[in-house]
Short mmCIF file of C-alpha atoms and ligand atoms in Angstrom, two decimals:
data_model
loop_
_atom_site.label_atom_id
_atom_site.label_comp_id
_atom_site.label_asym_id
_atom_site.label_seq_id
_atom_site.Cartn_x
_atom_site.Cartn_y
_atom_site.Cartn_z
CA MET C 26 32.65 76.72 141.69
CA PRO C 27 33.08 79.10 138.69
CA PHE C 28 30.49 80.33 136.23
CA ASN C 29 29.00 78.14 133.52
CA THR C 30 30.75 79.23 130.32
CA GLU C 31 29.13 76.66 128.02
CA SER C 32 25.81 78.39 127.47
CA LYS C 33 25.52 82.09 126.63
CA PRO C 34 23.17 83.78 129.12
CA VAL C 35 20.24 85.63 127.57
CA ALA C 36 18.28 88.38 129.36
CA LEU C 37 14.65 87.25 129.68
CA LYS C 38 13.36 90.48 131.24
CA ASP C 39 11.21 91.33 128.17
CA THR C 40 9.52 87.91 128.04
CA ASP C 41 6.42 86.69 129.85
CA LEU C 42 8.78 85.19 132.46
CA PHE C 43 8.48 88.55 134.23
CA LYS C 44 4.76 89.01 133.86
CA PRO C 45 2.47 88.33 136.86
CA LEU C 46 0.26 85.24 136.80
CA LYS C 47 -2.48 83.99 139.12
CA VAL C 48 -1.60 80.59 140.57
CA GLY C 49 -4.36 79.35 142.85
CA ASN C 50 -4.88 82.03 145.48
CA THR C 51 -1.48 83.62 144.79
CA THR C 52 -0.26 85.99 142.09
CA VAL C 53 3.36 85.38 141.19
CA LEU C 54 5.33 88.43 139.97
CA ASN C 55 7.73 86.31 137.93
CA ARG C 56 7.15 82.89 136.39
CA VAL C 57 10.40 81.30 137.61
CA VAL C 58 9.63 78.37 139.93
CA LEU C 59 11.92 76.62 142.38
CA PRO C 60 10.85 73.03 141.65
CA PRO C 61 11.02 70.20 144.22
CA LEU C 62 14.70 69.51 144.91
CA THR C 63 15.51 66.80 147.40
CA ARG C 64 18.71 67.68 149.27
CA MET C 65 18.87 64.93 151.95
CA ARG C 66 19.82 67.25 154.83
CA ALA C 67 16.94 66.51 157.23
CA HIS C 68 17.84 65.24 160.68
CA TYR C 69 17.70 61.51 161.43
CA PRO C 70 15.97 60.22 163.45
CA GLY C 71 12.85 62.32 163.08
CA ASN C 72 12.98 63.41 159.41
CA VAL C 73 13.06 67.01 160.69
CA PRO C 74 14.07 69.82 158.28
CA ASN C 75 17.66 70.79 159.11
CA ARG C 76 17.49 73.32 161.96
CA ASP C 77 20.85 74.90 161.05
CA TRP C 78 20.64 75.35 157.30
CA THR C 79 17.24 74.76 155.67
CA LEU C 80 15.68 78.07 156.74
CA GLU C 81 18.67 79.90 155.19
CA TYR C 82 18.44 77.77 152.02
CA TYR C 83 14.79 78.69 151.36
CA ASP C 84 15.27 82.29 152.54
CA GLN C 85 18.05 82.78 149.97
CA ARG C 86 15.88 81.40 147.11
CA SER C 87 12.74 83.37 147.99
CA LYS C 88 14.33 86.85 148.26
CA ARG C 89 12.86 88.03 144.91
CA PRO C 90 9.29 89.02 145.89
CA GLY C 91 6.53 87.13 144.13
CA THR C 92 8.50 83.94 143.41
CA MET C 93 6.87 80.49 143.64
CA LEU C 94 8.79 77.82 145.54
CA ILE C 95 7.82 74.16 145.64
CA THR C 96 9.65 72.48 148.51
CA GLU C 97 11.70 69.33 148.31
CA GLY C 98 9.55 66.19 148.65
CA VAL C 99 8.09 65.84 152.14
CA PHE C 100 6.57 62.67 153.58
CA PRO C 101 2.98 62.97 154.88
CA SER C 102 3.53 59.99 157.21
CA ALA C 103 6.28 57.65 158.43
CA LYS C 104 5.18 54.81 156.14
CA ALA C 105 5.22 57.20 153.16
CA GLY C 106 8.96 57.61 153.66
CA GLY C 107 12.00 55.39 153.71
CA TYR C 108 14.85 57.89 153.29
CA ASP C 109 16.47 58.80 156.63
CA ASN C 110 17.53 62.34 155.64
CA ALA C 111 14.44 63.50 153.76
CA PRO C 112 11.92 65.61 155.72
CA GLY C 113 8.38 64.83 156.76
CA ILE C 114 5.43 66.99 157.71
CA TRP C 115 3.55 64.58 159.96
CA THR C 116 4.98 65.39 163.41
CA GLU C 117 4.81 68.53 165.56
CA GLU C 118 8.62 68.67 165.56
CA GLN C 119 8.72 68.75 161.74
CA MET C 120 5.88 71.26 161.50
CA VAL C 121 7.59 73.70 163.88
CA GLU C 122 10.57 73.89 161.50
CA TRP C 123 8.39 74.14 158.36
CA LYS C 124 6.35 76.98 159.89
CA LYS C 125 9.55 78.99 160.44
CA ILE C 126 10.56 78.34 156.82
CA PHE C 127 7.14 79.19 155.36
CA ASP C 128 6.96 82.36 157.48
CA LYS C 129 10.37 83.44 156.14
CA ILE C 130 9.30 82.82 152.52
CA HIS C 131 6.18 84.93 153.10
CA GLU C 132 8.29 87.62 154.81
CA ASN C 133 10.12 87.79 151.46
CA GLU C 134 6.67 88.13 149.81
CA SER C 135 7.11 84.84 147.97
CA PHE C 136 4.97 81.71 147.95
CA VAL C 137 5.51 78.12 149.07
CA TRP C 138 3.95 74.80 148.06
CA PRO C 139 5.26 71.66 149.83
CA GLN C 140 5.49 68.59 147.59
CA LEU C 141 3.72 65.59 149.20
CA TRP C 142 5.86 62.54 148.44
CA VAL C 143 5.17 58.83 149.00
CA LEU C 144 8.07 56.60 147.97
CA GLY C 145 6.56 53.13 147.47
CA ARG C 146 9.16 50.79 146.02
CA GLU C 147 11.65 53.65 145.64
CA ALA C 148 12.13 53.58 149.44
CA ASP C 149 15.24 52.15 151.08
CA PRO C 150 14.10 48.67 152.22
CA LEU C 151 16.75 48.63 154.97
CA SER C 152 15.28 51.79 156.57
CA LEU C 153 11.77 50.39 156.35
CA ALA C 154 12.75 47.00 157.79
CA ARG C 155 14.67 48.72 160.64
CA ASP C 156 11.57 50.80 161.47
CA GLY C 157 9.14 47.89 161.14
CA LEU C 158 7.40 49.46 158.13
CA ARG C 159 6.05 47.78 154.99
CA TYR C 160 7.82 47.98 151.63
CA ASP C 161 4.82 49.09 149.58
CA SER C 162 4.06 49.34 145.88
CA ALA C 163 1.21 48.69 143.44
CA SER C 164 1.92 44.95 143.25
CA ASP C 165 3.70 42.20 145.16
CA ASN C 166 7.36 41.76 144.24
CA VAL C 167 7.40 43.60 140.90
CA TRP C 168 10.98 44.65 141.51
CA ARG C 169 12.67 47.73 140.00
CA THR C 170 15.86 45.79 139.38
CA LYS C 171 17.51 42.50 140.39
CA GLU C 172 19.76 44.48 142.74
CA ALA C 173 16.71 46.06 144.44
CA GLU C 174 15.21 42.58 144.90
CA GLU C 175 18.43 41.28 146.43
CA GLU C 176 18.74 44.34 148.68
CA ALA C 177 15.18 43.89 149.97
CA LYS C 178 15.54 40.17 150.52
CA LYS C 179 18.81 40.79 152.40
CA ALA C 180 16.83 43.20 154.58
CA GLY C 181 14.27 40.43 155.06
CA ILE C 182 11.42 42.48 153.60
CA GLU C 183 9.05 41.58 150.77
CA GLN C 184 7.61 44.18 148.39
CA HIS C 185 3.92 44.43 149.19
CA GLY C 186 1.10 45.27 146.75
CA ILE C 187 -1.05 47.48 148.97
CA THR C 188 -4.64 46.49 149.67
CA LYS C 189 -7.63 48.70 148.96
CA ASP C 190 -7.84 49.55 152.67
CA GLU C 191 -4.16 50.52 152.66
CA ILE C 192 -4.78 52.73 149.61
CA LYS C 193 -7.51 54.48 151.59
CA GLN C 194 -5.09 54.92 154.49
CA TYR C 195 -2.51 56.52 152.19
CA ILE C 196 -5.20 58.90 150.93
CA LYS C 197 -5.83 59.88 154.56
CA ASP C 198 -2.06 60.45 154.95
CA TYR C 199 -2.04 62.78 151.91
CA VAL C 200 -5.00 64.68 153.38
CA GLN C 201 -3.28 65.00 156.76
CA GLY C 202 -0.07 66.12 155.06
CA ALA C 203 -1.99 68.76 153.14
CA ARG C 204 -3.81 69.97 156.25
CA ASN C 205 -0.52 70.13 158.17
CA SER C 206 1.07 72.09 155.29
CA ILE C 207 -1.74 74.67 155.31
CA LYS C 208 -1.58 74.81 159.13
CA CYS C 209 2.13 75.66 158.79
CA GLY C 210 1.21 78.51 156.42
CA ALA C 211 1.75 76.97 152.98
CA ASP C 212 -0.07 78.49 150.00
CA GLY C 213 -0.96 75.01 148.74
CA ILE C 214 0.61 71.63 148.03
CA GLU C 215 1.92 69.66 145.05
CA ILE C 216 0.95 65.99 144.71
CA HIS C 217 4.00 64.02 143.56
CA ALA C 218 2.70 61.64 140.88
CA ALA C 219 5.98 61.54 138.92
CA ASN C 220 9.52 60.15 138.92
CA GLY C 221 8.76 56.55 139.82
CA TYR C 222 7.22 57.06 143.29
CA LEU C 223 4.08 55.41 144.60
CA LEU C 224 1.42 57.13 142.47
CA ASN C 225 3.61 56.69 139.39
CA GLN C 226 3.97 52.98 140.30
CA PHE C 227 0.19 52.71 140.05
CA LEU C 228 -0.02 54.71 136.82
CA ASP C 229 2.60 52.67 134.98
CA PRO C 230 1.82 49.14 133.69
CA VAL C 231 5.49 48.20 134.19
CA SER C 232 4.95 48.25 137.97
CA ASN C 233 1.18 47.89 138.31
CA LYS C 234 0.11 44.29 137.67
CA ARG C 235 -3.08 44.51 139.74
CA THR C 236 -6.30 42.84 138.64
CA ASP C 237 -8.64 44.85 140.90
CA GLU C 238 -10.16 48.30 140.19
CA TYR C 239 -6.72 49.90 140.57
CA GLY C 240 -5.09 47.92 137.75
CA GLY C 241 -5.55 46.33 134.34
CA SER C 242 -6.54 49.44 132.36
CA ILE C 243 -5.55 53.11 131.93
CA LYS C 244 -8.68 54.16 133.80
CA ASN C 245 -7.99 51.80 136.68
CA ARG C 246 -4.28 52.62 136.93
CA ALA C 247 -5.16 56.33 137.17
CA CYS C 248 -7.76 55.74 139.88
CA PHE C 249 -5.46 56.12 142.93
CA THR C 250 -3.99 59.40 141.65
CA LEU C 251 -7.42 60.85 140.92
CA GLU C 252 -8.76 59.73 144.31
CA VAL C 253 -5.86 61.59 145.96
CA VAL C 254 -6.68 64.68 143.87
CA ASP C 255 -10.35 64.57 144.87
CA ALA C 256 -9.61 63.97 148.55
CA LEU C 257 -7.20 66.94 148.68
CA VAL C 258 -9.58 69.22 146.78
CA ASP C 259 -12.27 68.32 149.33
CA ALA C 260 -9.86 68.88 152.22
CA ILE C 261 -8.10 72.16 151.29
CA GLY C 262 -9.72 73.43 148.07
CA GLU C 263 -8.77 73.04 144.39
CA ASP C 264 -6.90 76.38 144.35
CA LYS C 265 -4.42 74.94 146.87
CA VAL C 266 -3.69 71.72 144.98
CA GLY C 267 -1.20 71.13 142.17
CA ILE C 268 0.14 67.90 140.71
CA ARG C 269 3.45 66.81 139.19
CA LEU C 270 3.52 64.39 136.24
CA ALA C 271 6.48 63.04 134.25
CA PRO C 272 5.23 61.24 131.10
CA TYR C 273 8.71 60.36 129.90
CA ASN C 274 10.32 59.58 133.24
CA THR C 275 12.49 56.48 133.59
CA ASN C 276 13.60 57.12 137.19
CA GLY C 277 12.52 54.27 139.46
CA ASP C 278 12.56 52.01 136.39
CA MET C 279 9.37 53.43 134.98
CA SER C 280 8.47 52.87 131.33
CA GLY C 281 9.28 56.35 130.09
CA SER C 282 9.31 56.16 126.28
CA TRP C 283 9.83 52.37 126.19
CA ASP C 284 6.10 51.72 126.10
CA PRO C 285 4.28 54.00 123.63
CA THR C 286 0.97 53.32 125.38
CA VAL C 287 2.23 54.96 128.60
CA PHE C 288 1.67 58.53 127.35
CA ALA C 289 -2.04 57.76 127.00
CA HIS C 290 -2.15 57.46 130.80
CA TYR C 291 -1.09 61.10 131.13
CA ALA C 292 -3.53 62.27 128.48
CA TYR C 293 -6.23 60.43 130.41
CA VAL C 294 -5.26 61.95 133.77
CA LEU C 295 -5.02 65.44 132.23
CA GLY C 296 -8.41 64.94 130.60
CA LYS C 297 -9.98 63.94 133.91
CA LEU C 298 -8.37 66.95 135.61
CA GLU C 299 -9.74 69.25 132.87
CA LYS C 300 -13.22 67.76 133.20
CA ARG C 301 -13.07 68.44 136.95
CA ALA C 302 -11.91 71.97 136.14
CA GLN C 303 -14.82 72.52 133.77
CA ALA C 304 -17.10 71.37 136.57
CA GLY C 305 -15.68 74.16 138.74
CA LYS C 306 -12.75 72.39 140.40
CA ARG C 307 -9.68 73.63 138.52
CA LEU C 308 -6.39 72.73 140.21
CA ALA C 309 -3.89 75.51 140.78
CA PHE C 310 -1.40 73.96 138.35
CA VAL C 311 -0.14 70.91 136.52
CA HIS C 312 3.66 70.53 136.73
CA ILE C 313 5.26 68.62 133.87
CA PHE C 314 8.79 67.18 133.77
CA GLU C 315 10.15 67.66 130.24
CA PRO C 316 11.60 64.73 128.19
CA ARG C 317 14.89 66.67 128.03
CA VAL C 318 15.35 65.19 131.49
CA SER C 319 14.07 61.62 131.30
CA ASN C 320 15.80 60.80 134.57
CA PRO C 321 16.76 63.42 137.18
CA TRP C 322 19.77 61.29 138.11
CA ASP C 323 21.27 61.90 134.68
CA ASN C 324 23.94 64.54 134.29
CA GLU C 325 23.10 67.75 132.43
CA GLY C 326 22.25 66.94 128.83
CA ASP C 327 22.38 63.14 129.27
CA GLY C 328 19.33 60.96 128.88
CA ALA C 329 17.30 63.46 126.86
CA TYR C 330 14.43 61.75 125.01
CA ASN C 331 14.02 63.53 121.68
CA GLY C 332 11.25 61.33 120.32
CA GLY C 333 8.39 63.31 121.82
CA THR C 334 7.27 66.48 123.57
CA THR C 335 4.84 67.48 126.28
CA ASP C 336 3.15 70.07 124.03
CA TYR C 337 0.04 67.86 124.00
CA VAL C 338 -0.58 68.93 127.60
CA TYR C 339 -1.96 72.23 126.26
CA SER C 340 -4.39 70.39 124.00
CA ILE C 341 -6.05 68.93 127.05
CA TRP C 342 -5.31 70.99 130.20
CA LYS C 343 -6.35 74.66 129.97
CA GLY C 344 -5.04 75.78 133.34
CA VAL C 345 -1.64 76.83 134.66
CA VAL C 346 1.29 74.68 133.52
CA ILE C 347 4.76 74.49 135.09
CA ARG C 348 7.42 73.05 132.77
CA THR C 349 10.74 71.88 134.21
CA GLY C 350 13.73 70.27 132.58
CA ASN C 351 17.20 71.64 131.81
CA LEU C 352 15.98 75.14 130.89
CA ALA C 353 18.70 77.26 132.54
CA ILE C 354 21.21 76.46 129.79
CA HIS C 355 18.55 76.52 127.06
CA PRO C 356 17.13 80.08 127.17
CA GLU C 357 15.94 79.69 123.59
CA ILE C 358 13.69 76.79 124.66
CA ALA C 359 12.51 78.79 127.67
CA LYS C 360 11.49 81.64 125.34
CA GLU C 361 9.63 79.14 123.13
CA PHE C 362 7.76 77.66 126.11
CA LEU C 363 6.81 81.15 127.30
CA LYS C 364 4.83 81.73 124.13
CA GLN C 365 2.18 79.42 125.61
CA PRO C 366 -0.18 81.24 128.00
CA ASN C 367 -0.38 80.35 131.72
CA THR C 368 3.11 78.85 131.68
CA LEU C 369 5.69 78.97 134.48
CA LEU C 370 9.19 77.54 134.21
CA GLY C 371 10.89 75.38 136.83
CA TYR C 372 14.66 75.70 137.13
CA GLY C 373 16.09 72.95 139.33
CA ARG C 374 19.83 72.38 139.34
CA TYR C 375 20.75 75.99 138.60
CA PHE C 376 18.46 77.26 141.38
CA ILE C 377 20.55 75.07 143.70
CA SER C 378 23.73 76.91 142.67
CA ASN C 379 22.22 80.39 142.07
CA PRO C 380 20.21 81.68 145.02
CA ASP C 381 19.53 84.85 142.99
CA LEU C 382 18.58 82.92 139.85
CA VAL C 383 15.52 85.09 139.15
CA ASP C 384 17.67 88.23 138.93
CA ARG C 385 20.23 86.45 136.77
CA LEU C 386 17.63 85.18 134.31
CA GLU C 387 16.11 88.67 134.12
CA LYS C 388 19.43 90.32 133.32
CA GLY C 389 21.14 87.51 131.42
CA LEU C 390 23.94 87.19 133.98
CA PRO C 391 26.36 84.23 134.07
CA LEU C 392 25.28 81.28 136.24
CA ASN C 393 27.28 79.59 139.01
CA LEU C 394 28.05 75.99 138.13
CA TYR C 395 26.62 73.50 140.60
CA ASP C 396 28.51 70.92 142.64
CA ARG C 397 26.61 67.75 141.86
CA PRO C 398 28.27 65.43 144.44
CA ARG C 399 26.85 67.78 147.09
CA PHE C 400 23.25 67.67 145.85
CA TYR C 401 22.31 64.91 148.30
CA ALA C 402 25.00 65.20 151.00
CA MET C 403 24.76 66.33 154.62
CA PRO C 404 27.25 69.20 154.90
CA ASP C 405 26.16 72.83 154.49
CA LYS C 406 28.74 73.11 151.70
CA GLY C 407 26.97 73.05 148.36
CA TYR C 408 23.72 73.98 150.11
CA ILE C 409 23.75 77.52 151.51
CA ASP C 410 27.21 78.70 150.46
CA TYR C 411 26.59 79.48 146.77
CA PRO C 412 27.24 83.22 146.19
CA THR C 413 24.88 85.72 144.60
CA TYR C 414 26.21 87.29 141.40
CA ASP C 415 27.58 90.35 143.21
CA GLU C 416 29.25 88.16 145.83
CA ALA C 417 30.75 85.97 143.10
CA ILE C 418 32.20 88.98 141.27
CA LYS C 419 33.70 90.27 144.55
CA MET C 420 35.27 86.81 144.96
CA GLY C 421 36.90 87.19 141.57
CA TRP C 422 34.67 84.71 139.72
CA GLY C 423 34.40 85.45 136.07
CA GLU C 424 37.88 86.94 135.87
CA LYS C 425 39.89 85.40 133.07
C1 0WV P 7 15.49 61.29 140.84
C2 0WV P 7 15.69 62.12 141.82
C3 0WV P 7 17.05 62.58 142.13
C4 0WV P 7 14.58 62.62 142.65
C5 0WV P 7 14.76 62.80 144.02
C6 0WV P 7 13.71 63.24 144.80
C7 0WV P 7 12.48 63.54 144.22
C8 0WV P 7 11.32 64.07 145.05
C9 0WV P 7 12.33 63.38 142.84
O1 0WV P 7 11.13 63.68 142.28
C10 0WV P 7 13.36 62.91 142.05
#
């Protein structure tokens, strides 16, 4: 894959992107973050991180000392999952592989935060039915799409609005996942409350039709997410807990910008997180998906929502903010974001194709294009074979 020639690289070495920042118990030496990037290369059965390639993949992207990596989504339990080739962190077999990976990242003097991911109605109903697991969400049979309904019914599985006891069991799963992550050496964890997965399904009125204390109002729809936050803070400490939110997300058929009342949910959650912070329990970070990427499935530049921003986050949350969304080819926006204090920048797709992205952003070097069809495919091609800049030049990339 050649270099991206559409956007002119800009050296960011003189910006705050290369100033240290305290994040929980860590101090990053640059503010570039590898955000959660699902790659679908875990072994099935077992949801075990790929023993042949995944250590290399994270080693390559943590070489620059002091870099923060958030892992791809990991399931804290079997019922949290429903994708055969995504990894978990609930069995000994999975934890053995993660410990090797986390040790390697620390050997490179970088930091690692697994993302705890519960799919809900985003799961593959066929996998769940095969494994005798429920197809869970906030409400019974509030289907993402007609096709999803047909797919589930063909698999003979109904979509189940989880009970209050089942909510409490999921909270225990998150706690166990967090404890396992710390046991494997992680610096903390990120709660995935974005992109249409279970916690987002509770937050969003389009999927949450409950009439109990977990539905029917902004406060009630935020309750599950905040209970997970509190349980994890109790279990591993606030400085080891971060959370990802995507106010404009449409992935998983969430409201995104369709419903103007949806943003109030995020202002409410942020406000409750800030009140907890002011009471002495400040989370390590809040990670925000920018409206420039309203759906991660969209191709670069497609699907941008230009009718709003996430700047309001700073009016409410006074802690560390990670902002992710199509920044690699918009250095001018990155520089604008960096004017806000306590801000780190997540670079997703171009960190896939540039293992040495931090160096390239510092120096303003051209970026390897990425091979999108291989984002979520099994082979090692398009995973650990992207060259560093020096390797690419030796291979003749960039020559006219
Ligand atoms: C929409 C996509 C591709 C996606 C995949 C996995 C995760 C954890 C996510 O947040 C988003």
